[in-house]
PDB file of C-alpha atoms in Angstrom:
ATOM      1  CA  UNK A  23      -1.712  39.386 -21.680  1.00 25.00           C
ATOM      2  CA  UNK A  24       2.012  40.099 -21.753  1.00 29.00           C
ATOM      3  CA  UNK A  25       2.220  39.177 -25.429  1.00 31.00           C
ATOM      4  CA  UNK A  26      -0.924  40.919 -26.675  1.00 29.00           C
ATOM      5  CA  UNK A  27      -0.779  42.701 -30.007  1.00 32.00           C
ATOM      6  CA  UNK A  28      -2.074  45.888 -28.400  1.00 34.00           C
ATOM      7  CA  UNK A  29       0.956  46.256 -26.120  1.00 36.00           C
ATOM      8  CA  UNK A  30       3.656  44.664 -28.255  1.00 39.00           C
ATOM      9  CA  UNK A  31       2.620  44.680 -31.917  1.00 42.00           C
ATOM     10  CA  UNK A  32       5.531  42.577 -33.122  1.00 50.00           C
ATOM     11  CA  UNK A  33       6.291  39.340 -31.274  1.00 53.00           C
ATOM     12  CA  UNK A  34       9.387  37.372 -32.098  1.00 56.00           C
ATOM     13  CA  UNK A  35      10.948  34.354 -30.519  1.00 57.00           C
ATOM     14  CA  UNK A  36      14.693  34.237 -30.359  1.00 58.00           C
ATOM     15  CA  UNK A  37      17.427  31.833 -29.408  1.00 54.00           C
ATOM     16  CA  UNK A  38      20.988  31.975 -28.189  1.00 49.00           C
ATOM     17  CA  UNK A  39      22.358  28.442 -28.164  1.00 43.00           C
ATOM     18  CA  UNK A  40      24.888  29.085 -25.413  1.00 40.00           C
ATOM     19  CA  UNK A  41      21.971  29.457 -22.993  1.00 40.00           C
ATOM     20  CA  UNK A  42      20.248  26.191 -23.884  1.00 42.00           C
ATOM     21  CA  UNK A  43      20.773  24.736 -20.403  1.00 43.00           C
ATOM     22  CA  UNK A  44      19.509  27.588 -18.241  1.00 48.00           C
ATOM     23  CA  UNK A  45      16.079  26.190 -17.339  1.00 53.00           C
ATOM     24  CA  UNK A  46      17.202  25.559 -13.746  1.00 56.00           C
ATOM     25  CA  UNK A  47      17.962  29.221 -12.973  1.00 55.00           C
ATOM     26  CA  UNK A  48      15.399  31.884 -12.169  1.00 66.00           C
ATOM     27  CA  UNK A  49      13.726  33.936 -14.889  1.00 62.00           C
ATOM     28  CA  UNK A  50      15.442  37.082 -13.535  1.00 67.00           C
ATOM     29  CA  UNK A  51      18.898  35.461 -13.666  1.00 66.00           C
ATOM     30  CA  UNK A  52      18.250  34.100 -17.161  1.00 61.00           C
ATOM     31  CA  UNK A  53      17.127  37.545 -18.368  1.00 62.00           C
ATOM     32  CA  UNK A  54      20.325  39.102 -16.993  1.00 64.00           C
ATOM     33  CA  UNK A  55      22.485  36.469 -18.731  1.00 60.00           C
ATOM     34  CA  UNK A  56      20.652  36.974 -22.009  1.00 60.00           C
ATOM     35  CA  UNK A  57      20.875  40.753 -21.846  1.00 60.00           C
ATOM     36  CA  UNK A  58      24.647  40.517 -21.439  1.00 59.00           C
ATOM     37  CA  UNK A  59      24.997  38.377 -24.600  1.00 61.00           C
ATOM     38  CA  UNK A  60      22.437  39.927 -26.957  1.00 67.00           C
ATOM     39  CA  UNK A  61      23.848  42.210 -29.645  1.00 66.00           C
ATOM     40  CA  UNK A  62      20.511  42.963 -31.335  1.00 71.00           C
ATOM     41  CA  UNK A  63      18.071  45.764 -30.496  1.00 69.00           C
ATOM     42  CA  UNK A  64      15.323  44.174 -28.382  1.00 69.00           C
ATOM     43  CA  UNK A  65      14.498  43.315 -24.820  1.00 65.00           C
ATOM     44  CA  UNK A  66      14.045  39.646 -23.892  1.00 66.00           C
ATOM     45  CA  UNK A  67      10.970  38.405 -22.070  1.00 68.00           C
ATOM     46  CA  UNK A  68      11.917  35.333 -20.085  1.00 62.00           C
ATOM     47  CA  UNK A  69       9.580  32.553 -19.074  1.00 64.00           C
ATOM     48  CA  UNK A  70      11.010  29.153 -18.215  1.00 60.00           C
ATOM     49  CA  UNK A  71       7.966  27.251 -19.532  1.00 76.00           C
ATOM     50  CA  UNK A  72       6.372  27.370 -22.983  1.00 81.00           C
ATOM     51  CA  UNK A  73       2.749  26.436 -23.603  1.00 85.00           C
ATOM     52  CA  UNK A  74       1.940  23.435 -25.793  1.00 90.00           C
ATOM     53  CA  UNK A  75       0.795  25.847 -28.515  1.00 89.00           C
ATOM     54  CA  UNK A  76       4.033  27.878 -28.342  1.00 86.00           C
ATOM     55  CA  UNK A  77       6.128  24.708 -28.444  1.00 89.00           C
ATOM     56  CA  UNK A  78       4.202  23.355 -31.445  1.00 92.00           C
ATOM     57  CA  UNK A  79       4.586  26.646 -33.327  1.00 89.00           C
ATOM     58  CA  UNK A  80       8.353  26.757 -32.709  1.00 89.00           C
ATOM     59  CA  UNK A  81       8.820  23.092 -33.670  1.00 92.00           C
ATOM     60  CA  UNK A  82       6.803  23.586 -36.865  1.00 93.00           C
ATOM     61  CA  UNK A  83       9.005  26.503 -37.908  1.00 91.00           C
ATOM     62  CA  UNK A  84      12.234  24.679 -37.069  1.00 91.00           C
ATOM     63  CA  UNK A  85      11.202  21.531 -38.959  1.00 94.00           C
ATOM     64  CA  UNK A  86      10.507  23.628 -42.068  1.00 92.00           C
ATOM     65  CA  UNK A  87      13.652  25.782 -41.877  1.00 91.00           C
ATOM     66  CA  UNK A  88      16.541  24.853 -44.189  1.00 90.00           C
ATOM     67  CA  UNK A  89      19.111  24.980 -41.384  1.00 87.00           C
ATOM     68  CA  UNK A  90      17.158  22.866 -38.873  1.00 88.00           C
ATOM     69  CA  UNK A  91      15.061  20.368 -40.847  1.00 89.00           C
ATOM     70  CA  UNK A  92      17.696  17.575 -40.696  1.00 92.00           C
ATOM     71  CA  UNK A  93      18.149  17.768 -36.921  1.00 90.00           C
ATOM     72  CA  UNK A  94      16.977  14.928 -34.711  1.00 93.00           C
ATOM     73  CA  UNK A  95      13.920  15.395 -32.503  1.00 94.00           C
ATOM     74  CA  UNK A  96      16.202  15.768 -29.459  1.00 91.00           C
ATOM     75  CA  UNK A  97      18.277  18.451 -31.198  1.00 88.00           C
ATOM     76  CA  UNK A  98      15.123  20.317 -32.261  1.00 90.00           C
ATOM     77  CA  UNK A  99      13.861  20.174 -28.669  1.00 88.00           C
ATOM     78  CA  UNK A 100      17.182  21.630 -27.490  1.00 83.00           C
ATOM     79  CA  UNK A 101      16.841  24.576 -29.895  1.00 83.00           C
ATOM     80  CA  UNK A 102      13.183  25.062 -28.893  1.00 85.00           C
ATOM     81  CA  UNK A 103      14.069  25.020 -25.203  1.00 80.00           C
ATOM     82  CA  UNK A 104      16.697  27.736 -25.709  1.00 78.00           C
ATOM     83  CA  UNK A 105      14.190  30.102 -27.305  1.00 81.00           C
ATOM     84  CA  UNK A 106      12.664  33.091 -25.536  1.00 79.00           C
ATOM     85  CA  UNK A 107      10.265  35.896 -26.365  1.00 80.00           C
ATOM     86  CA  UNK A 108      11.440  39.357 -27.300  1.00 78.00           C
ATOM     87  CA  UNK A 109       9.719  42.733 -27.133  1.00 74.00           C
ATOM     88  CA  UNK A 110       9.973  44.652 -30.390  1.00 81.00           C
ATOM     89  CA  UNK A 111       8.077  47.841 -31.243  1.00 80.00           C
ATOM     90  CA  UNK A 112       6.642  48.645 -34.658  1.00 83.00           C
ATOM     91  CA  UNK A 113       9.152  50.422 -36.892  1.00 87.00           C
ATOM     92  CA  UNK A 114      12.110  49.274 -34.768  1.00 86.00           C
ATOM     93  CA  UNK A 115      15.396  48.132 -36.315  1.00 90.00           C
ATOM     94  CA  UNK A 116      16.241  44.751 -34.790  1.00 88.00           C
ATOM     95  CA  UNK A 117      19.729  44.656 -36.253  1.00 89.00           C
ATOM     96  CA  UNK A 118      21.832  46.425 -38.874  1.00 92.00           C
ATOM     97  CA  UNK A 119      23.843  44.992 -41.767  1.00 93.00           C
ATOM     98  CA  UNK A 120      27.447  44.149 -40.762  1.00 92.00           C
ATOM     99  CA  UNK A 121      26.552  43.983 -37.051  1.00 88.00           C
ATOM    100  CA  UNK A 122      27.819  40.817 -35.360  1.00 83.00           C
ATOM    101  CA  UNK A 123      24.753  38.767 -34.523  1.00 81.00           C
ATOM    102  CA  UNK A 124      23.907  36.675 -31.527  1.00 77.00           C
ATOM    103  CA  UNK A 125      20.357  35.437 -32.178  1.00 80.00           C
ATOM    104  CA  UNK A 126      18.084  33.523 -34.524  1.00 85.00           C
ATOM    105  CA  UNK A 127      14.481  34.722 -34.692  1.00 86.00           C
ATOM    106  CA  UNK A 128      11.054  33.273 -35.438  1.00 87.00           C
ATOM    107  CA  UNK A 129       8.189  35.694 -36.033  1.00 88.00           C
ATOM    108  CA  UNK A 130       5.060  34.862 -34.075  1.00 85.00           C
ATOM    109  CA  UNK A 131       3.019  38.009 -34.785  1.00 83.00           C
ATOM    110  CA  UNK A 132       3.617  40.940 -37.115  1.00 85.00           C
ATOM    111  CA  UNK A 133       6.127  41.219 -39.929  1.00 88.00           C
ATOM    112  CA  UNK A 134       9.635  42.442 -40.632  1.00 91.00           C
ATOM    113  CA  UNK A 135      11.448  43.879 -43.624  1.00 94.00           C
ATOM    114  CA  UNK A 136      14.789  42.559 -44.812  1.00 96.00           C
ATOM    115  CA  UNK A 137      16.777  45.599 -45.994  1.00 96.00           C
ATOM    116  CA  UNK A 138      20.026  45.612 -47.983  1.00 96.00           C
ATOM    117  CA  UNK A 139      21.710  48.922 -48.771  1.00 95.00           C
ATOM    118  CA  UNK A 140      18.515  50.845 -47.987  1.00 94.00           C
ATOM    119  CA  UNK A 141      16.304  48.708 -50.263  1.00 97.00           C
ATOM    120  CA  UNK A 142      13.584  46.412 -48.887  1.00 97.00           C
ATOM    121  CA  UNK A 143      14.388  43.016 -50.410  1.00 97.00           C
ATOM    122  CA  UNK A 144      11.842  40.833 -48.650  1.00 96.00           C
ATOM    123  CA  UNK A 145       9.032  40.830 -46.105  1.00 95.00           C
ATOM    124  CA  UNK A 146       8.845  38.072 -43.524  1.00 93.00           C
ATOM    125  CA  UNK A 147       5.602  37.094 -41.793  1.00 90.00           C
ATOM    126  CA  UNK A 148       4.580  34.834 -38.889  1.00 87.00           C
ATOM    127  CA  UNK A 149       6.405  31.488 -38.733  1.00 87.00           C
ATOM    128  CA  UNK A 150       9.293  32.806 -40.835  1.00 90.00           C
ATOM    129  CA  UNK A 151      12.736  32.578 -39.284  1.00 89.00           C
ATOM    130  CA  UNK A 152      15.782  34.789 -39.805  1.00 88.00           C
ATOM    131  CA  UNK A 153      19.266  35.333 -38.392  1.00 86.00           C
ATOM    132  CA  UNK A 154      20.374  31.701 -38.559  1.00 84.00           C
ATOM    133  CA  UNK A 155      23.960  32.482 -39.619  1.00 80.00           C
ATOM    134  CA  UNK A 156      24.516  34.395 -36.389  1.00 72.00           C
ATOM    135  CA  UNK A 157      23.152  31.489 -34.366  1.00 67.00           C
ATOM    136  CA  UNK A 158      25.538  29.072 -36.024  1.00 73.00           C
ATOM    137  CA  UNK A 159      28.655  31.179 -36.526  1.00 74.00           C
ATOM    138  CA  UNK A 160      28.197  34.582 -34.878  1.00 66.00           C
ATOM    139  CA  UNK A 161      28.518  35.775 -38.475  1.00 74.00           C
ATOM    140  CA  UNK A 162      28.137  39.451 -39.375  1.00 85.00           C
ATOM    141  CA  UNK A 163      24.624  40.303 -40.524  1.00 90.00           C
ATOM    142  CA  UNK A 164      24.171  40.367 -44.304  1.00 91.00           C
ATOM    143  CA  UNK A 165      21.143  42.656 -44.104  1.00 94.00           C
ATOM    144  CA  UNK A 166      19.275  44.940 -41.751  1.00 94.00           C
ATOM    145  CA  UNK A 167      15.937  43.869 -40.289  1.00 93.00           C
ATOM    146  CA  UNK A 168      13.223  46.275 -39.235  1.00 91.00           C
ATOM    147  CA  UNK A 169       9.730  45.629 -37.945  1.00 88.00           C
ATOM    148  CA  UNK A 170       6.996  47.051 -40.114  1.00 85.00           C
ATOM    149  CA  UNK A 171       5.091  50.090 -38.894  1.00 65.00           C
TER     150      UNK A 171
END
């Protein structure tokens, strides 16, 4: 499968809110739009439909995240609908500290390290989210994030 752990060991789901209403365009057109706006180091995988399992996993993470837990069901659905898969290799830096961000991420498979000034401060695992300040404010990144090898 496209998202198998053998081919893509780290699977993340990402969101750019500006593209929340792109379901009516083709997957190829949506991928091109995303690629033009993404500042992080990954390649989007675009599918216009999410499975029930994918949707449930995203909603569970959003409902438990400090930024999103107070949103209405409709607002949560809007965030979920804007999310897309991303291809990330093991040992790959997703973004660097002080880089202007464009995406929020949820980890589906694998893990990432949060790095500040060369020191690993935290490890995030499946269903953890990161990068929310960039989603809300296009804020500069306060840490670097790298997938674990």
